[in-house]
Coordinates of N, CA and C in Angstrom, one line a residue:
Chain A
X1 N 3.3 -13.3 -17.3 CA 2.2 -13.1 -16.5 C 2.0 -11.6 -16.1
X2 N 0.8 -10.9 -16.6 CA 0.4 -9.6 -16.4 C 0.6 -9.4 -14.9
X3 N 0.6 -8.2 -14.2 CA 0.5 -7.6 -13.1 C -1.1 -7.2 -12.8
X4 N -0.9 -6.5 -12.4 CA -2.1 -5.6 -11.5 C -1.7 -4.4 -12.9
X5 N -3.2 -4.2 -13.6 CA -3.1 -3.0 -14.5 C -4.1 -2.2 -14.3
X6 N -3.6 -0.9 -14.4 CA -5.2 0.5 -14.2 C -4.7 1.0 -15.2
X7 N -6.1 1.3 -15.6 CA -6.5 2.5 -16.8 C -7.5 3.2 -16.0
X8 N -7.3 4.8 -16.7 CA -6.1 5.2 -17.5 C -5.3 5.8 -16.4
X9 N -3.6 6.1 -17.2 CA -2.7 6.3 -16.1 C -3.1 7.5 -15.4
X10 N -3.3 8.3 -16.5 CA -3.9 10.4 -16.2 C -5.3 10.4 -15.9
X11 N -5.6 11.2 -15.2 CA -7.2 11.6 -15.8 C -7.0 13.3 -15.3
X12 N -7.5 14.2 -16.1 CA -8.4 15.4 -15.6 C -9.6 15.8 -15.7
X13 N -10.0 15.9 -14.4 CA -11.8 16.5 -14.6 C -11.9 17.1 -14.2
X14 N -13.1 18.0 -14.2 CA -13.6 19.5 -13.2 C -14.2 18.7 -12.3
X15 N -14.6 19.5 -12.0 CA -15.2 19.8 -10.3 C -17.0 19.7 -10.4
X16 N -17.0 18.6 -10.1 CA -18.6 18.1 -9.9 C -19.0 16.5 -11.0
X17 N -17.8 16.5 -11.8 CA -17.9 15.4 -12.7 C -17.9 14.6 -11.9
X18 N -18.0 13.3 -12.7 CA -18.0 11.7 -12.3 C -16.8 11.0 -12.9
X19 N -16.0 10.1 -12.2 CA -15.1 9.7 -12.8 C -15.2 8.0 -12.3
X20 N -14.8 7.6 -13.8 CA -14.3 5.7 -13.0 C -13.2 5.3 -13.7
X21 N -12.4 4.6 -12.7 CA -11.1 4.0 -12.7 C -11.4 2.8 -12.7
X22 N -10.9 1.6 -13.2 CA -10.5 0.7 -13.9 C -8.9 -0.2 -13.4
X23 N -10.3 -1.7 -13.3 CA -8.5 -2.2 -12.7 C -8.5 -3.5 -12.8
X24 N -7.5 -4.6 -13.3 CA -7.5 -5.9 -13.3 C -6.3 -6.6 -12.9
X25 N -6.8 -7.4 -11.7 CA -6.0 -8.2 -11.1 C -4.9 -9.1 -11.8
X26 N -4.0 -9.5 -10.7 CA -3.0 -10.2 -11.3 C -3.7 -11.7 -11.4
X27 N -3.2 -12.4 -12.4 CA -3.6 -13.8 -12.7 C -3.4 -14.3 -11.4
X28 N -4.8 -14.9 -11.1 CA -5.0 -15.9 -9.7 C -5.2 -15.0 -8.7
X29 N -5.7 -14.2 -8.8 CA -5.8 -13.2 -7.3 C -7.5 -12.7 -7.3
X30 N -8.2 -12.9 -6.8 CA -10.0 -12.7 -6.1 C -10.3 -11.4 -5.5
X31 N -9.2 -10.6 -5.4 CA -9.4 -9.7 -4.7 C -9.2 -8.5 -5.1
X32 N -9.3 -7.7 -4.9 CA -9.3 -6.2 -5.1 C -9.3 -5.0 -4.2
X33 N -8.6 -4.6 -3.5 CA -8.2 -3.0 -2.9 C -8.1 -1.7 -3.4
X34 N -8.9 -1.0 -3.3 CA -8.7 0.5 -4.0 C -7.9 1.4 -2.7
X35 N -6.8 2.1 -3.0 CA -6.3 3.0 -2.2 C -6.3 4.7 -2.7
X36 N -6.3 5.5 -2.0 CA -5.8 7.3 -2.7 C -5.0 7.5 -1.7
X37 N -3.9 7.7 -2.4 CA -2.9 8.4 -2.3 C -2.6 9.9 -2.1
X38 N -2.3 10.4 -1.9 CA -2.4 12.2 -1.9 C -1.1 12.2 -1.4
X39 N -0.6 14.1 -2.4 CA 0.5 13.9 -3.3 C 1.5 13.9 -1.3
X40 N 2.6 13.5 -1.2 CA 3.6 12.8 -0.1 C 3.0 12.6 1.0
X41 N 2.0 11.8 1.0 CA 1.4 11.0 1.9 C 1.3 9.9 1.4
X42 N 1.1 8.6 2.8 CA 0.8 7.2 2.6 C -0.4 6.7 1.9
X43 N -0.9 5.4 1.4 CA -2.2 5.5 0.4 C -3.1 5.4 1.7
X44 N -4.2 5.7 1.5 CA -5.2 5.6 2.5 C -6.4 4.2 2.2
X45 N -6.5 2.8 2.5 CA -7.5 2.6 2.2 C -9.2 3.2 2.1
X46 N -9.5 2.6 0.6 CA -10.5 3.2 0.4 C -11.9 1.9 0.6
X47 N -11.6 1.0 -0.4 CA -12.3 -0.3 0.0 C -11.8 -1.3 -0.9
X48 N -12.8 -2.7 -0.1 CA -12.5 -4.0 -0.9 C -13.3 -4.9 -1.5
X49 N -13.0 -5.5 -2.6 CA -14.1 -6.2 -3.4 C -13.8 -7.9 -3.4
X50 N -14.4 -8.7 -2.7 CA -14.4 -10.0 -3.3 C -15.5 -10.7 -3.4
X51 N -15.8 -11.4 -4.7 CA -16.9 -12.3 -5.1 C -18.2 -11.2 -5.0
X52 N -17.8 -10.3 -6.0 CA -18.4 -9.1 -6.0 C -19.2 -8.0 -5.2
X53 N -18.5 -8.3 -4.1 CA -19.5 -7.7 -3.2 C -18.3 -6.7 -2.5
X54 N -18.6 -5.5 -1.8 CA -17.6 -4.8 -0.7 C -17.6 -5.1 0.5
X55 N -16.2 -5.6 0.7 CA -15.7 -6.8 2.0 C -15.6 -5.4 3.0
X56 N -15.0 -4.6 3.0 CA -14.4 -3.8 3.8 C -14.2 -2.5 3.3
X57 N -14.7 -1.6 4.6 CA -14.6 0.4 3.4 C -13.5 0.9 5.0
X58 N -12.9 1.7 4.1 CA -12.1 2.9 4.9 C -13.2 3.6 5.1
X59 N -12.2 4.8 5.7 CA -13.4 6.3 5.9 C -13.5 7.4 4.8
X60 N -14.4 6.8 3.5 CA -14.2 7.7 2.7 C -15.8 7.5 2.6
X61 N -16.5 8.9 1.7 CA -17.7 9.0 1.6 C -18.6 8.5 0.7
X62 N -19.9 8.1 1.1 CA -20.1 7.6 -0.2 C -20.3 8.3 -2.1
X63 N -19.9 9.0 -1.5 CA -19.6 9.5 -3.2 C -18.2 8.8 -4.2
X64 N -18.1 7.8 -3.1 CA -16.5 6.6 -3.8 C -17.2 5.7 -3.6
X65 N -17.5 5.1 -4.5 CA -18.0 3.8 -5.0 C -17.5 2.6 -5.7
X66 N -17.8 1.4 -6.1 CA -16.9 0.9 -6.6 C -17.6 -0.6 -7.2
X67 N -17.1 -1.5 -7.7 CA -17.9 -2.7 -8.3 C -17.1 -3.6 -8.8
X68 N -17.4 -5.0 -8.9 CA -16.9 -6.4 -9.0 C -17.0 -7.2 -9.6
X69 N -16.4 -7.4 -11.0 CA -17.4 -8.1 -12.3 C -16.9 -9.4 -11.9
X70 N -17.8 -10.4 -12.8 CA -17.4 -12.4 -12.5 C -15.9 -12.5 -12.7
X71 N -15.0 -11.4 -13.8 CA -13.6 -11.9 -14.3 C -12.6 -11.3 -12.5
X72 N -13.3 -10.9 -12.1 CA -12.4 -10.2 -11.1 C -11.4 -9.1 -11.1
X73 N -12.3 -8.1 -12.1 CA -11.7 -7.1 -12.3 C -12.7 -6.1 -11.9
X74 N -12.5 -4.5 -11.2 CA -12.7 -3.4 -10.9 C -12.9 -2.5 -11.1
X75 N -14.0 -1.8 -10.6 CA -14.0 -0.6 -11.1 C -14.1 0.6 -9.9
X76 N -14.0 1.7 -9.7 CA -13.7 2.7 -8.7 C -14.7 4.0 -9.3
X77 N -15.6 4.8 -8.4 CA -16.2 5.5 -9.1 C -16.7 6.5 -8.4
X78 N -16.1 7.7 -8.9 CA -16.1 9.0 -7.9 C -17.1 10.1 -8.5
X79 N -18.1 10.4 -7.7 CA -19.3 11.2 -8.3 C -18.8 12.7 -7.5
X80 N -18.8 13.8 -7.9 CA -18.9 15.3 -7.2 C -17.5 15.3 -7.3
X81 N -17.2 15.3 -8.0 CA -15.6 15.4 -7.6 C -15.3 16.8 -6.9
X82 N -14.6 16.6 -6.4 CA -13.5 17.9 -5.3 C -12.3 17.9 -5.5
X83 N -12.3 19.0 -5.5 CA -10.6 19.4 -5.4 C -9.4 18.5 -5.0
X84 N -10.1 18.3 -3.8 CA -9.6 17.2 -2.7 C -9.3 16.0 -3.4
X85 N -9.8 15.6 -4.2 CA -10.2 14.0 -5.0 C -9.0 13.8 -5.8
X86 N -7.7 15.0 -5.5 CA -6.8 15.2 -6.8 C -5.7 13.6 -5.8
X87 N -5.6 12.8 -6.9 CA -4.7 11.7 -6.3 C -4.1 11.2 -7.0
X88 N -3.3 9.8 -6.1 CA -3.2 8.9 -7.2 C -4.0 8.0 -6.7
X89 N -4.7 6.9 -7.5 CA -5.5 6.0 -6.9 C -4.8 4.7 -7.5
X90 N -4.7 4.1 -6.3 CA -3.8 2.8 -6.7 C -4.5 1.6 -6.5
X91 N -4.8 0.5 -7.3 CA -5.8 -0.7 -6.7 C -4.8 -1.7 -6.9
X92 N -4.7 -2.7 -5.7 CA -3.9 -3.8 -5.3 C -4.9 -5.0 -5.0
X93 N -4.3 -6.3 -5.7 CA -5.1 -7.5 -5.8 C -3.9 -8.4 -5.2
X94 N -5.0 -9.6 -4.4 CA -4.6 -10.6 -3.6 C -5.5 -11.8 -3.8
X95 N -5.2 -13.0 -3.0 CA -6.2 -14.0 -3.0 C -6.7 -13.9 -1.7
X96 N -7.9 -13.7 -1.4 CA -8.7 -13.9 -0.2 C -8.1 -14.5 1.2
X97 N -7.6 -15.7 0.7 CA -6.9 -16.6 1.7 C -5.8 -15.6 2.6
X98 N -5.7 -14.9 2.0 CA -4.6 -14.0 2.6 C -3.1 -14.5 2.6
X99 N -2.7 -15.8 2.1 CA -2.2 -16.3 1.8 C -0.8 -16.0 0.9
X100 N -1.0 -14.4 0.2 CA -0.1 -13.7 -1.0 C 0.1 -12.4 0.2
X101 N 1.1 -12.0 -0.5 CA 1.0 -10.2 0.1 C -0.1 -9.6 -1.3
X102 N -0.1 -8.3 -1.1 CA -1.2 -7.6 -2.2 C -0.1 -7.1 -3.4
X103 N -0.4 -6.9 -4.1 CA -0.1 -6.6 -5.6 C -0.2 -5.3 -5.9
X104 N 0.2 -4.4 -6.2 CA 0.0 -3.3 -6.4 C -0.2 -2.4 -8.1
X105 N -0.6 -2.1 -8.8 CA -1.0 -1.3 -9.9 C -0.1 0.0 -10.0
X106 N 0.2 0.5 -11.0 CA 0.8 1.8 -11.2 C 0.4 2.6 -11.0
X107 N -0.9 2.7 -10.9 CA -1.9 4.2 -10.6 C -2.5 4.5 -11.5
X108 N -3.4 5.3 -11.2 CA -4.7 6.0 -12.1 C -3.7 7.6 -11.3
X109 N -3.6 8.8 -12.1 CA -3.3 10.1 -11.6 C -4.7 10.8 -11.9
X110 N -5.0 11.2 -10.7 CA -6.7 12.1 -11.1 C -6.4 13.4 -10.6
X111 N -6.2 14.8 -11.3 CA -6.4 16.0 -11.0 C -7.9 16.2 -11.2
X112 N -7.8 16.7 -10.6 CA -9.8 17.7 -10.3 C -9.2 19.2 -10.5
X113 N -9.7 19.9 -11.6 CA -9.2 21.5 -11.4 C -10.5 21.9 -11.5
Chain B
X1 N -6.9 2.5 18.4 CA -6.6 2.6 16.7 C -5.5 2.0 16.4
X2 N -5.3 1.9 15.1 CA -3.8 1.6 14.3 C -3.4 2.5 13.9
X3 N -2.0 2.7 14.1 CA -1.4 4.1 13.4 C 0.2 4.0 13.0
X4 N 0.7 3.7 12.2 CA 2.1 3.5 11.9 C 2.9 5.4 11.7
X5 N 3.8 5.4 12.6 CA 4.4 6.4 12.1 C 6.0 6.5 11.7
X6 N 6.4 6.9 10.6 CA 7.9 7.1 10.1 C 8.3 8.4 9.8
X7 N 9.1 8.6 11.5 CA 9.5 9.7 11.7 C 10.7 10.8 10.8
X8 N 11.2 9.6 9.6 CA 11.7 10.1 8.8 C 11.3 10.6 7.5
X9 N 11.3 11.6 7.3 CA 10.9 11.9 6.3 C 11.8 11.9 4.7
X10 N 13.0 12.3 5.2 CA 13.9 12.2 3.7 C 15.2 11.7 4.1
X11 N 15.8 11.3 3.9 CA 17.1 10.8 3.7 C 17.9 11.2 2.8
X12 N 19.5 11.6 2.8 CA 19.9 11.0 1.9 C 20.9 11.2 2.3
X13 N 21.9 9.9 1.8 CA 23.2 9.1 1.6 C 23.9 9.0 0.3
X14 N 25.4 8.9 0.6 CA 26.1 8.1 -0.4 C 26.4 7.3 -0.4
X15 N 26.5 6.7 -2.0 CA 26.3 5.3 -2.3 C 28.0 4.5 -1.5
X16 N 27.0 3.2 -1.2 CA 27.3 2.3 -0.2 C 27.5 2.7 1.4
X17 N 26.8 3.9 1.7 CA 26.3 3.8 2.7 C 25.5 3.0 3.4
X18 N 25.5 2.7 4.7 CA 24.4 1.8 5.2 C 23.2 3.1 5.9
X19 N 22.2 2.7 5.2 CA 21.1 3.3 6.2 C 20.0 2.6 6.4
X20 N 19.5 3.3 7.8 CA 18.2 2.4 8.2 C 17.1 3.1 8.6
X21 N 16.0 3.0 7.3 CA 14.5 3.5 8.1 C 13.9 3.0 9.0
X22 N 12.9 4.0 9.9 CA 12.6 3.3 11.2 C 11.0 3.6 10.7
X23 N 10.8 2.4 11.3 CA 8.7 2.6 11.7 C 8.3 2.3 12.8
X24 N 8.0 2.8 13.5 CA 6.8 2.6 15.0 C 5.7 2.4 14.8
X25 N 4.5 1.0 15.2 CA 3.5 1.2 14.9 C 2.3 1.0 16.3
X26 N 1.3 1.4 16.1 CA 0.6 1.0 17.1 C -1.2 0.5 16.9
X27 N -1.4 -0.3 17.7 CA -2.2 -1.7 17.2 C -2.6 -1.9 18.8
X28 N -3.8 -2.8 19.0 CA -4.7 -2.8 19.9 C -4.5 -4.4 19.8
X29 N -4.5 -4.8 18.6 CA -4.3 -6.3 18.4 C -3.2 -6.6 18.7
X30 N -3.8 -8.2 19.0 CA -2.0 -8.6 19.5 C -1.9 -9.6 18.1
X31 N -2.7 -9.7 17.1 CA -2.1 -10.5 15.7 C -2.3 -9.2 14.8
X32 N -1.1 -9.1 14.0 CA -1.4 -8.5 13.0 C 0.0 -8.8 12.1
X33 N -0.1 -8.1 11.0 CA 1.0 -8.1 9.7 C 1.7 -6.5 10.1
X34 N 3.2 -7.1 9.4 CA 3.7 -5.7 9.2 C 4.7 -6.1 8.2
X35 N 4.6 -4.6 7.3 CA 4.9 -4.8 5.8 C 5.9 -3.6 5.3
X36 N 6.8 -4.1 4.7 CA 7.9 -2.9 3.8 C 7.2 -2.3 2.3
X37 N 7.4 -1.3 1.8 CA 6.7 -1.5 0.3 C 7.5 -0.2 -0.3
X38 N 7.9 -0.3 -1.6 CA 9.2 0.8 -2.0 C 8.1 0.9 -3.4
X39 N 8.7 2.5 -3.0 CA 7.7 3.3 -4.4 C 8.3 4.4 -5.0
X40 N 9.0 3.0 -6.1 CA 9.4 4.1 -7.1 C 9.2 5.4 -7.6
X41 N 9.5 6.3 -8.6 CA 9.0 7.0 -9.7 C 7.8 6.7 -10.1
X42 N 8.0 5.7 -10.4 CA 6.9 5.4 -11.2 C 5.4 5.4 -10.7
X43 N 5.7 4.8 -9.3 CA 4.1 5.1 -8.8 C 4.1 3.6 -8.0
X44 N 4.1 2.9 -8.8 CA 3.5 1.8 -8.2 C 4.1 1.1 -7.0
X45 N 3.8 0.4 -6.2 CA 4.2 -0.5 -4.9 C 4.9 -1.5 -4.9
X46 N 6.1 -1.7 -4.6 CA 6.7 -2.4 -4.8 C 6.7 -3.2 -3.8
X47 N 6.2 -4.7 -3.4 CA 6.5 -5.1 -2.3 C 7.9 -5.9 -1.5
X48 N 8.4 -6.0 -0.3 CA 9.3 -5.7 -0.1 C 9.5 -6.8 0.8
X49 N 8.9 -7.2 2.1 CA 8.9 -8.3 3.4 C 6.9 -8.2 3.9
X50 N 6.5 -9.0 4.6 CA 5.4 -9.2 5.4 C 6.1 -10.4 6.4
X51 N 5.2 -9.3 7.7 CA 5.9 -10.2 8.8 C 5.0 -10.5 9.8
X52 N 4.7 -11.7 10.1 CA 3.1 -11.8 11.1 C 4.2 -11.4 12.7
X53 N 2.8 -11.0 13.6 CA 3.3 -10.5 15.3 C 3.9 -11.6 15.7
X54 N 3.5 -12.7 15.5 CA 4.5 -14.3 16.1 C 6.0 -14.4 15.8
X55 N 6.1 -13.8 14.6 CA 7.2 -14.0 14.0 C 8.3 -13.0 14.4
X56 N 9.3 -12.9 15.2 CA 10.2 -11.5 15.8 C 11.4 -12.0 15.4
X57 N 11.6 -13.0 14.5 CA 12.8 -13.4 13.7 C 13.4 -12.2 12.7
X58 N 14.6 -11.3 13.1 CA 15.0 -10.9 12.4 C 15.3 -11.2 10.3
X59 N 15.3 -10.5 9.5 CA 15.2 -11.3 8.4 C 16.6 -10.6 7.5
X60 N 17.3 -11.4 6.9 CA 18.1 -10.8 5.9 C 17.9 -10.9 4.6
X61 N 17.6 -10.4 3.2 CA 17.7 -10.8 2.0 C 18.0 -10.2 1.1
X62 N 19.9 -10.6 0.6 CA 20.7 -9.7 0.2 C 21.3 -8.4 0.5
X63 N 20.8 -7.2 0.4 CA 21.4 -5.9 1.1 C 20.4 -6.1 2.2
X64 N 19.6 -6.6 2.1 CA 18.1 -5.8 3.2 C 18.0 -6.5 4.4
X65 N 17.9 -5.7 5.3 CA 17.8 -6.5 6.2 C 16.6 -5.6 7.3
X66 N 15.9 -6.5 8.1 CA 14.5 -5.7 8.9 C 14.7 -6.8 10.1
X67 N 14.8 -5.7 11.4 CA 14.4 -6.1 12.7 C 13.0 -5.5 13.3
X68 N 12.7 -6.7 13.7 CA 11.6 -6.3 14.8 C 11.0 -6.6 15.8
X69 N 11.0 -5.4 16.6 CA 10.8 -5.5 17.9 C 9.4 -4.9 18.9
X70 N 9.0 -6.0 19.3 CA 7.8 -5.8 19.9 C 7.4 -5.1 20.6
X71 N 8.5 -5.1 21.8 CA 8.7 -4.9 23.3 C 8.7 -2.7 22.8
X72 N 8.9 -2.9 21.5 CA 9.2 -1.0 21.4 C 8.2 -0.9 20.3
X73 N 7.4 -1.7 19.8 CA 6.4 -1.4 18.3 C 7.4 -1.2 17.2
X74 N 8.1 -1.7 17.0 CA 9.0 -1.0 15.8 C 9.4 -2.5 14.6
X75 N 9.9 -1.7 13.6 CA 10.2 -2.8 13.0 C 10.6 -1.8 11.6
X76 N 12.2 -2.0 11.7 CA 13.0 -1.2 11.1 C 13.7 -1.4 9.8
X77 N 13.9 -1.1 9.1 CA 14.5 -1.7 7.7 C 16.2 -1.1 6.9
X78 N 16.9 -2.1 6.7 CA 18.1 -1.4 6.5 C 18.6 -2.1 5.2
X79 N 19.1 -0.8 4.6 CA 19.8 -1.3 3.7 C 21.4 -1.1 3.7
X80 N 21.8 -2.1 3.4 CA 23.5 -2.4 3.5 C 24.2 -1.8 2.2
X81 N 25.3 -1.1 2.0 CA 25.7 -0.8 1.2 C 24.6 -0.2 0.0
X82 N 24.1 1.1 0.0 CA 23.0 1.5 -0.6 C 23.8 1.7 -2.0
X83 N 22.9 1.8 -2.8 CA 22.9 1.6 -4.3 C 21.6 3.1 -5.3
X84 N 22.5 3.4 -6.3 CA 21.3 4.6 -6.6 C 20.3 4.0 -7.0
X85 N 19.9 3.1 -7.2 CA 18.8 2.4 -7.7 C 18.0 2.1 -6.4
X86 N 18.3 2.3 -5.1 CA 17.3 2.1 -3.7 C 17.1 3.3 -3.5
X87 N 17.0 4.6 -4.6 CA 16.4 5.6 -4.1 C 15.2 5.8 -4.3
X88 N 14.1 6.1 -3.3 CA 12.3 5.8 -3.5 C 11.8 6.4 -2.4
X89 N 10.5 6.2 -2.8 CA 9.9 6.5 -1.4 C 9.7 5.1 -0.6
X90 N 9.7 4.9 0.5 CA 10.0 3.5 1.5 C 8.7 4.1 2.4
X91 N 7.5 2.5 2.0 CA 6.4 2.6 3.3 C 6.5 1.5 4.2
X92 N 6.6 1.7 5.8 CA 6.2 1.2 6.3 C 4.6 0.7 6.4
X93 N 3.9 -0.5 6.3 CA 2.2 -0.8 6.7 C 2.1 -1.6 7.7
X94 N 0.7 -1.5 8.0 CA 0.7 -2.3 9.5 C -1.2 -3.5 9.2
X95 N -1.6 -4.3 9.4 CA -2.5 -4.9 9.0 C -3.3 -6.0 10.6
X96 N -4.3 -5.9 10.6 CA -4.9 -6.9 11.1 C -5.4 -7.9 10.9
X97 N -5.4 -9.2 11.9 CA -5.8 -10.2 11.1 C -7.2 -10.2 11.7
X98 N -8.0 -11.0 11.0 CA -9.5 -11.0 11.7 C -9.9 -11.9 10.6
X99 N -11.4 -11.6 10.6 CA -12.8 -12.2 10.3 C -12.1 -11.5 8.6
X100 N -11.5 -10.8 7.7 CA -10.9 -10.6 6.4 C -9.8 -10.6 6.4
X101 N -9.2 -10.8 5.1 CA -8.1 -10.8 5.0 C -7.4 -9.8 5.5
X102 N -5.9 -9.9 4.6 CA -4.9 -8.6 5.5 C -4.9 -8.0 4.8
X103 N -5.5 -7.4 4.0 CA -5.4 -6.4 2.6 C -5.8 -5.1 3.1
X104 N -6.5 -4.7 4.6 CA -6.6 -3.0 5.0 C -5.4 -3.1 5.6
X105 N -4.6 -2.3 4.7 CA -3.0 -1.8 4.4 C -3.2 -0.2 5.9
X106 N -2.4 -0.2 6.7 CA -2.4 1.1 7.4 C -0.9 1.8 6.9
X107 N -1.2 2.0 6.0 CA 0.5 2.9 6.0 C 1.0 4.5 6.5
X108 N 2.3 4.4 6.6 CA 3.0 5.5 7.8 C 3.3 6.6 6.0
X109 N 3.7 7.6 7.0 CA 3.5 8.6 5.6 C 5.0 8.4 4.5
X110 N 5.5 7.5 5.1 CA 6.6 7.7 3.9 C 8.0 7.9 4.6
X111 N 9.0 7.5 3.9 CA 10.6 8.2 4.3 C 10.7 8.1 2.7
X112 N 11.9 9.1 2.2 CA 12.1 9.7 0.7 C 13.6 9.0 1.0
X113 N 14.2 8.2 0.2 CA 15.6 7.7 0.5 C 16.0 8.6 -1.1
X114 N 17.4 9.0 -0.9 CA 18.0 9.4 -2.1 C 19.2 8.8 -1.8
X115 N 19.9 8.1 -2.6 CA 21.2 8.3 -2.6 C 21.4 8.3 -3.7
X116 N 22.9 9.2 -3.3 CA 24.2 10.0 -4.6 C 25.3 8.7 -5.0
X117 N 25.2 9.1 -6.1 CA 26.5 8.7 -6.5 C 28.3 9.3 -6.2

């Protein structure tokens, strides 16, 4: 049984690009959490996706965006990038019911130079 | 607000030492989750205990063991006889329950556990 998987593990972009991250839940799980990370600090939620819609946002701007296909997989999508944007971005999947703890992904690494 | 803080930042021990990270959190709610999560090298989260506010039952499982106590916001995590392989970064998170699930994770910034051989 797969885990929680993101592509890709690296990314580098400049400064003003667009970037999207990529994520698929663990078998049986509805849900989807995107977190960023920044480098020795805790993940910060970003937001949440179920039955395609966004359940719940952290305090990030809208230039972090994100989407919810029928299979239950994700996507994360950062327009203007900033310097600031340099992370790791981690997405963790659950079942709605709340019923599991969350799942966690290896990471997307995104440098912005 | 919610705000978890872990006032430790690095650790380190030798092996089969006992050590114990501490979390303090603070919450407005009187239901919520509170959660261990170990992060390797590698990156990813490893999850570790979840423990709802009702529940103040100390827990053991294998080396690990986590108390928590209300009356101080805390809820602390120890490992018994450490092992190089429990060396990571260690998150304390803190969660609410409501009208969504528990999945807005509040995590504290980390404790770095090393131990030596």
């Amino acid at each position: 049984d797969a885990g929680v998987t993101q592509s890709p593990t690296h990314l580098i972009k400049t400064r003003g690009q667009q970037v999207t991250l990529r994520c698929s839940p663990k078998s049986g799980h509805d849900t989807v959490s995107w977190y960023q990370q920044a480098l020795g600090q805790g993940p910060q939620f970003i937001f949440q996706y179920y039955e395609e819609e966004e359940r719940q946002r952290g305090n990030f701007p809208d230039r972090f965006s994100g989407h919810q296909f029928p299979n239950y997989s994700s996507e994360l999508n950062v327009n203007a990038l900033l310097l600031g944007d340099s992370a790791l971005y981690l997405c963790a999947s659950s079942h709605w019911t709340g019923n599991t703890e969350a799942f966690f992904g290896q990471g997307t690494r995104l440098t912005v130079v | 607000a919610q705000k978890v803080t872990q006032a430790q930042t690095e650790i380190s021990v030798v092996e089969k030492e006992d050590v114990t990270l501490d979390c303090v959190y603070e919450t407005r709610d009187t239901t919520y989750y509170l959660f261990w999560y170990k992060q390797p090298p590698s990156g990813e989260l490893v999850f570790l205990i979840r423990r709802n506010s009702f529940d103040e039952q100390n827990e053991i499982s294998g080396r690990y063991s986590w108390n928590f106590q209300k009356s101080t916001s805390s809820f602390n995590f120890t490992i018994t006889a450490s092992q190089v392989v429990d060396s990571a970064v260690y998150f304390c998170a803190l969660s609410e329950l409501g009208l969504y699930n528990t999945d807005k994770l509040i995590f504290g910034t980390g404790t770095r556990l090393q131990v030596f051989p």
